[in-house]
Amino acid sequence: MKSVIVRPFTENDLANAAAALVDVHATDGYPVEGVDQPEAWLRSADVIAAWVGELDGAVVGHVAIMRPHGEDAVSLWMQQSGDREDQIAILARLFVVKPARKHAVGERLMQAAMSHAEEHGLRLVLDVMTKDIAAMRLYERLGWREIWRAPHHYGNGQSIDAVCYVAPHR
């Protein structure tokens, strides 16, 4: 049986997490913006907290909670709920390398982020590209609720269809 560990992200994880991200981009096209600077993407100043998933000692996944900056999911949730922006955070940077899937790494990463948000009084929202069916199934299985569909804009005028979700209130 393979051993899965989810733990807080540390600076020592950066190179391995960046390599995993490049691998995920090659297999799944995530993130759609590309991974020209994977280490910078993972160490964004907007990260509130982050975790890695390890499988048999190797970093195979990552998730972060990030400060909002006018994302559609945040605006939509504020309109629907009356919550203030400082009560909301973005679940982002979730990825698991293909060989590690089916070991519940993504689910365990999500649970770590959701627990952290709950402990800190934050409501999590996210957007996911409609092409990422497995991710949408995971969110829905964990009780996340679709709140809107909106295009995700990136790059030089590019866009892709996305679904906005809000975490369950526990």
mmCIF file of C-alpha atoms in Angstrom:
data_model
loop_
_atom_site.group_PDB
_atom_site.id
_atom_site.type_symbol
_atom_site.label_atom_id
_atom_site.label_comp_id
_atom_site.label_asym_id
_atom_site.label_seq_id
_atom_site.Cartn_x
_atom_site.Cartn_y
_atom_site.Cartn_z
ATOM 1 C CA MET A 1 0.000 0.000 0.000
ATOM 2 C CA LYS A 2 1.375 3.380 -0.930
ATOM 3 C CA SER A 3 1.759 5.934 1.858
ATOM 4 C CA VAL A 4 0.138 9.349 1.248
ATOM 5 C CA ILE A 5 1.133 12.287 3.426
ATOM 6 C CA VAL A 6 -0.285 15.816 3.235
ATOM 7 C CA ARG A 7 1.757 18.453 5.030
ATOM 8 C CA PRO A 8 2.412 22.197 4.904
ATOM 9 C CA PHE A 9 4.460 23.376 1.942
ATOM 10 C CA THR A 10 8.007 24.468 2.785
ATOM 11 C CA GLU A 11 10.676 26.256 0.768
ATOM 12 C CA ASN A 12 12.466 22.895 0.476
ATOM 13 C CA ASP A 13 9.478 21.597 -1.534
ATOM 14 C CA LEU A 14 9.685 24.307 -4.185
ATOM 15 C CA ALA A 15 11.826 22.535 -6.803
ATOM 16 C CA ASN A 16 9.949 19.229 -6.526
ATOM 17 C CA ALA A 17 6.526 20.903 -6.560
ATOM 18 C CA ALA A 18 7.568 22.982 -9.582
ATOM 19 C CA ALA A 19 8.679 19.825 -11.406
ATOM 20 C CA ALA A 20 5.338 18.176 -10.573
ATOM 21 C CA LEU A 21 3.518 21.250 -11.891
ATOM 22 C CA VAL A 22 5.425 21.127 -15.186
ATOM 23 C CA ASP A 23 4.495 17.430 -15.466
ATOM 24 C CA VAL A 24 0.805 18.185 -14.803
ATOM 25 C CA HIS A 25 0.824 20.955 -17.397
ATOM 26 C CA ALA A 26 2.259 18.538 -19.960
ATOM 27 C CA THR A 27 -0.424 15.898 -19.273
ATOM 28 C CA ASP A 28 -3.478 18.078 -18.484
ATOM 29 C CA GLY A 29 -2.846 21.600 -19.728
ATOM 30 C CA TYR A 30 -3.092 22.959 -16.175
ATOM 31 C CA PRO A 31 -2.732 25.801 -15.648
ATOM 32 C CA VAL A 32 -4.076 27.117 -18.932
ATOM 33 C CA GLU A 33 -1.777 30.123 -18.595
ATOM 34 C CA GLY A 34 1.242 27.825 -18.891
ATOM 35 C CA VAL A 35 4.191 27.210 -16.611
ATOM 36 C CA ASP A 36 7.003 29.389 -17.883
ATOM 37 C CA GLN A 37 7.972 30.204 -14.280
ATOM 38 C CA PRO A 38 6.601 27.359 -12.139
ATOM 39 C CA GLU A 39 8.506 28.313 -8.986
ATOM 40 C CA ALA A 40 7.260 31.916 -9.119
ATOM 41 C CA TRP A 41 3.700 30.668 -9.737
ATOM 42 C CA LEU A 42 3.872 28.485 -6.626
ATOM 43 C CA ARG A 43 5.481 31.085 -4.369
ATOM 44 C CA SER A 44 3.116 33.971 -5.169
ATOM 45 C CA ALA A 45 2.919 36.685 -2.498
ATOM 46 C CA ASP A 46 -0.866 36.103 -2.454
ATOM 47 C CA VAL A 47 -0.523 32.624 -0.927
ATOM 48 C CA ILE A 48 -2.014 32.483 2.579
ATOM 49 C CA ALA A 49 -1.186 28.810 3.152
ATOM 50 C CA ALA A 50 -0.148 25.848 1.006
ATOM 51 C CA TRP A 51 0.296 22.090 1.317
ATOM 52 C CA VAL A 52 2.008 19.344 -0.618
ATOM 53 C CA GLY A 53 0.968 15.763 -1.070
ATOM 54 C CA GLU A 54 3.652 13.109 -0.887
ATOM 55 C CA LEU A 55 3.374 9.560 -2.108
ATOM 56 C CA ASP A 56 6.143 7.274 -0.895
ATOM 57 C CA GLY A 57 8.275 10.313 -0.071
ATOM 58 C CA ALA A 58 7.931 12.094 -3.429
ATOM 59 C CA VAL A 59 6.027 15.381 -3.860
ATOM 60 C CA VAL A 60 3.139 14.509 -6.167
ATOM 61 C CA GLY A 61 0.625 17.287 -5.515
ATOM 62 C CA HIS A 62 -0.004 20.770 -4.181
ATOM 63 C CA VAL A 63 -2.806 23.120 -3.129
ATOM 64 C CA ALA A 64 -2.881 26.709 -1.893
ATOM 65 C CA ILE A 65 -5.280 29.162 -0.301
ATOM 66 C CA MET A 66 -4.832 32.627 -1.771
ATOM 67 C CA ARG A 67 -5.943 36.185 -1.116
ATOM 68 C CA PRO A 68 -8.631 37.405 -3.506
ATOM 69 C CA HIS A 69 -8.033 40.085 -6.111
ATOM 70 C CA GLY A 70 -11.371 40.633 -7.822
ATOM 71 C CA GLU A 71 -11.793 37.121 -9.224
ATOM 72 C CA ASP A 72 -15.235 36.336 -10.643
ATOM 73 C CA ALA A 73 -15.864 33.601 -8.059
ATOM 74 C CA VAL A 74 -15.167 36.076 -5.235
ATOM 75 C CA SER A 75 -17.408 38.788 -6.679
ATOM 76 C CA LEU A 76 -20.201 36.322 -7.350
ATOM 77 C CA TRP A 77 -20.045 34.878 -3.858
ATOM 78 C CA MET A 78 -20.007 38.345 -2.286
ATOM 79 C CA GLN A 79 -23.148 39.242 -4.260
ATOM 80 C CA GLN A 80 -24.905 36.001 -3.337
ATOM 81 C CA SER A 81 -23.883 35.806 0.308
ATOM 82 C CA GLY A 82 -23.203 39.318 1.523
ATOM 83 C CA ASP A 83 -19.756 38.189 2.733
ATOM 84 C CA ARG A 84 -16.933 40.732 2.638
ATOM 85 C CA GLU A 85 -13.826 40.125 0.564
ATOM 86 C CA ASP A 86 -11.741 39.676 3.735
ATOM 87 C CA GLN A 87 -13.960 36.700 4.657
ATOM 88 C CA ILE A 88 -13.242 34.891 1.382
ATOM 89 C CA ALA A 89 -10.178 33.115 0.025
ATOM 90 C CA ILE A 90 -9.415 31.308 -3.216
ATOM 91 C CA LEU A 91 -8.619 27.623 -3.321
ATOM 92 C CA ALA A 92 -5.986 27.454 -6.058
ATOM 93 C CA ARG A 93 -2.885 25.776 -7.403
ATOM 94 C CA LEU A 94 -4.398 22.308 -6.899
ATOM 95 C CA PHE A 95 -2.659 19.635 -8.930
ATOM 96 C CA VAL A 96 -1.647 15.993 -8.651
ATOM 97 C CA VAL A 97 0.665 14.199 -11.084
ATOM 98 C CA LYS A 98 -1.057 11.546 -13.151
ATOM 99 C CA PRO A 99 0.792 8.496 -11.728
ATOM 100 C CA ALA A 100 -0.325 9.488 -8.191
ATOM 101 C CA ARG A 101 -4.019 9.827 -8.970
ATOM 102 C CA LYS A 102 -6.402 7.260 -7.501
ATOM 103 C CA HIS A 103 -4.600 7.512 -4.143
ATOM 104 C CA ALA A 104 -6.901 10.300 -2.810
ATOM 105 C CA VAL A 105 -4.047 12.832 -2.842
ATOM 106 C CA GLY A 106 -6.262 15.563 -4.327
ATOM 107 C CA GLU A 107 -9.036 14.890 -1.841
ATOM 108 C CA ARG A 108 -6.640 14.976 1.106
ATOM 109 C CA LEU A 109 -5.090 18.235 -0.138
ATOM 110 C CA MET A 110 -8.589 19.732 -0.460
ATOM 111 C CA GLN A 111 -9.504 18.618 3.055
ATOM 112 C CA ALA A 112 -6.365 20.240 4.488
ATOM 113 C CA ALA A 113 -7.195 23.525 2.766
ATOM 114 C CA MET A 114 -10.855 23.380 3.763
ATOM 115 C CA SER A 115 -9.972 22.710 7.415
ATOM 116 C CA HIS A 116 -7.510 25.611 7.454
ATOM 117 C CA ALA A 117 -10.098 27.957 5.946
ATOM 118 C CA GLU A 118 -12.714 26.909 8.472
ATOM 119 C CA GLU A 119 -10.292 27.398 11.381
ATOM 120 C CA HIS A 120 -9.543 30.922 10.127
ATOM 121 C CA GLY A 121 -13.132 31.933 9.351
ATOM 122 C CA LEU A 122 -12.629 31.997 5.582
ATOM 123 C CA ARG A 123 -15.097 30.828 2.948
ATOM 124 C CA LEU A 124 -13.333 29.245 -0.002
ATOM 125 C CA VAL A 125 -14.279 29.758 -3.623
ATOM 126 C CA LEU A 126 -12.637 28.624 -6.832
ATOM 127 C CA ASP A 127 -13.030 28.496 -10.543
ATOM 128 C CA VAL A 128 -12.278 25.427 -12.623
ATOM 129 C CA MET A 129 -12.113 25.055 -16.374
ATOM 130 C CA THR A 130 -15.014 22.998 -17.742
ATOM 131 C CA LYS A 131 -12.468 20.725 -19.459
ATOM 132 C CA ASP A 132 -11.295 19.545 -16.000
ATOM 133 C CA ILE A 133 -14.129 17.066 -15.399
ATOM 134 C CA ALA A 134 -12.280 14.992 -12.763
ATOM 135 C CA ALA A 135 -11.597 18.112 -10.679
ATOM 136 C CA MET A 136 -15.253 19.153 -10.898
ATOM 137 C CA ARG A 137 -16.318 15.689 -9.721
ATOM 138 C CA LEU A 138 -13.945 15.951 -6.751
ATOM 139 C CA TYR A 139 -15.285 19.359 -5.716
ATOM 140 C CA GLU A 140 -18.883 18.202 -5.974
ATOM 141 C CA ARG A 141 -18.145 14.977 -4.061
ATOM 142 C CA LEU A 142 -16.706 17.146 -1.257
ATOM 143 C CA GLY A 143 -19.889 19.251 -1.146
ATOM 144 C CA TRP A 144 -18.771 22.294 -3.139
ATOM 145 C CA ARG A 145 -21.674 24.028 -4.873
ATOM 146 C CA GLU A 146 -21.674 25.602 -8.309
ATOM 147 C CA ILE A 147 -22.485 29.308 -8.056
ATOM 148 C CA TRP A 148 -21.950 30.493 -11.623
ATOM 149 C CA ARG A 149 -20.421 29.830 -15.008
ATOM 150 C CA ALA A 150 -18.167 32.483 -16.441
ATOM 151 C CA PRO A 151 -15.291 32.619 -18.899
ATOM 152 C CA HIS A 152 -11.790 32.501 -17.422
ATOM 153 C CA HIS A 153 -9.694 35.173 -19.132
ATOM 154 C CA TYR A 154 -5.954 34.772 -19.486
ATOM 155 C CA GLY A 155 -3.029 35.532 -21.720
ATOM 156 C CA ASN A 156 -3.449 37.953 -24.578
ATOM 157 C CA GLY A 157 -7.250 38.065 -24.824
ATOM 158 C CA GLN A 158 -7.757 34.321 -24.485
ATOM 159 C CA SER A 159 -10.597 32.740 -22.555
ATOM 160 C CA ILE A 160 -11.955 29.322 -21.660
ATOM 161 C CA ASP A 161 -15.263 28.291 -20.082
ATOM 162 C CA ALA A 162 -15.106 27.920 -16.314
ATOM 163 C CA VAL A 163 -17.361 27.029 -13.410
ATOM 164 C CA CYS A 164 -17.251 28.927 -10.104
ATOM 165 C CA TYR A 165 -17.753 26.939 -6.890
ATOM 166 C CA VAL A 166 -18.126 27.749 -3.195
ATOM 167 C CA ALA A 167 -17.043 25.404 -0.422
ATOM 168 C CA PRO A 168 -19.658 23.895 1.866
ATOM 169 C CA HIS A 169 -20.291 25.757 5.079
ATOM 170 C CA ARG A 170 -19.309 23.410 7.893
#
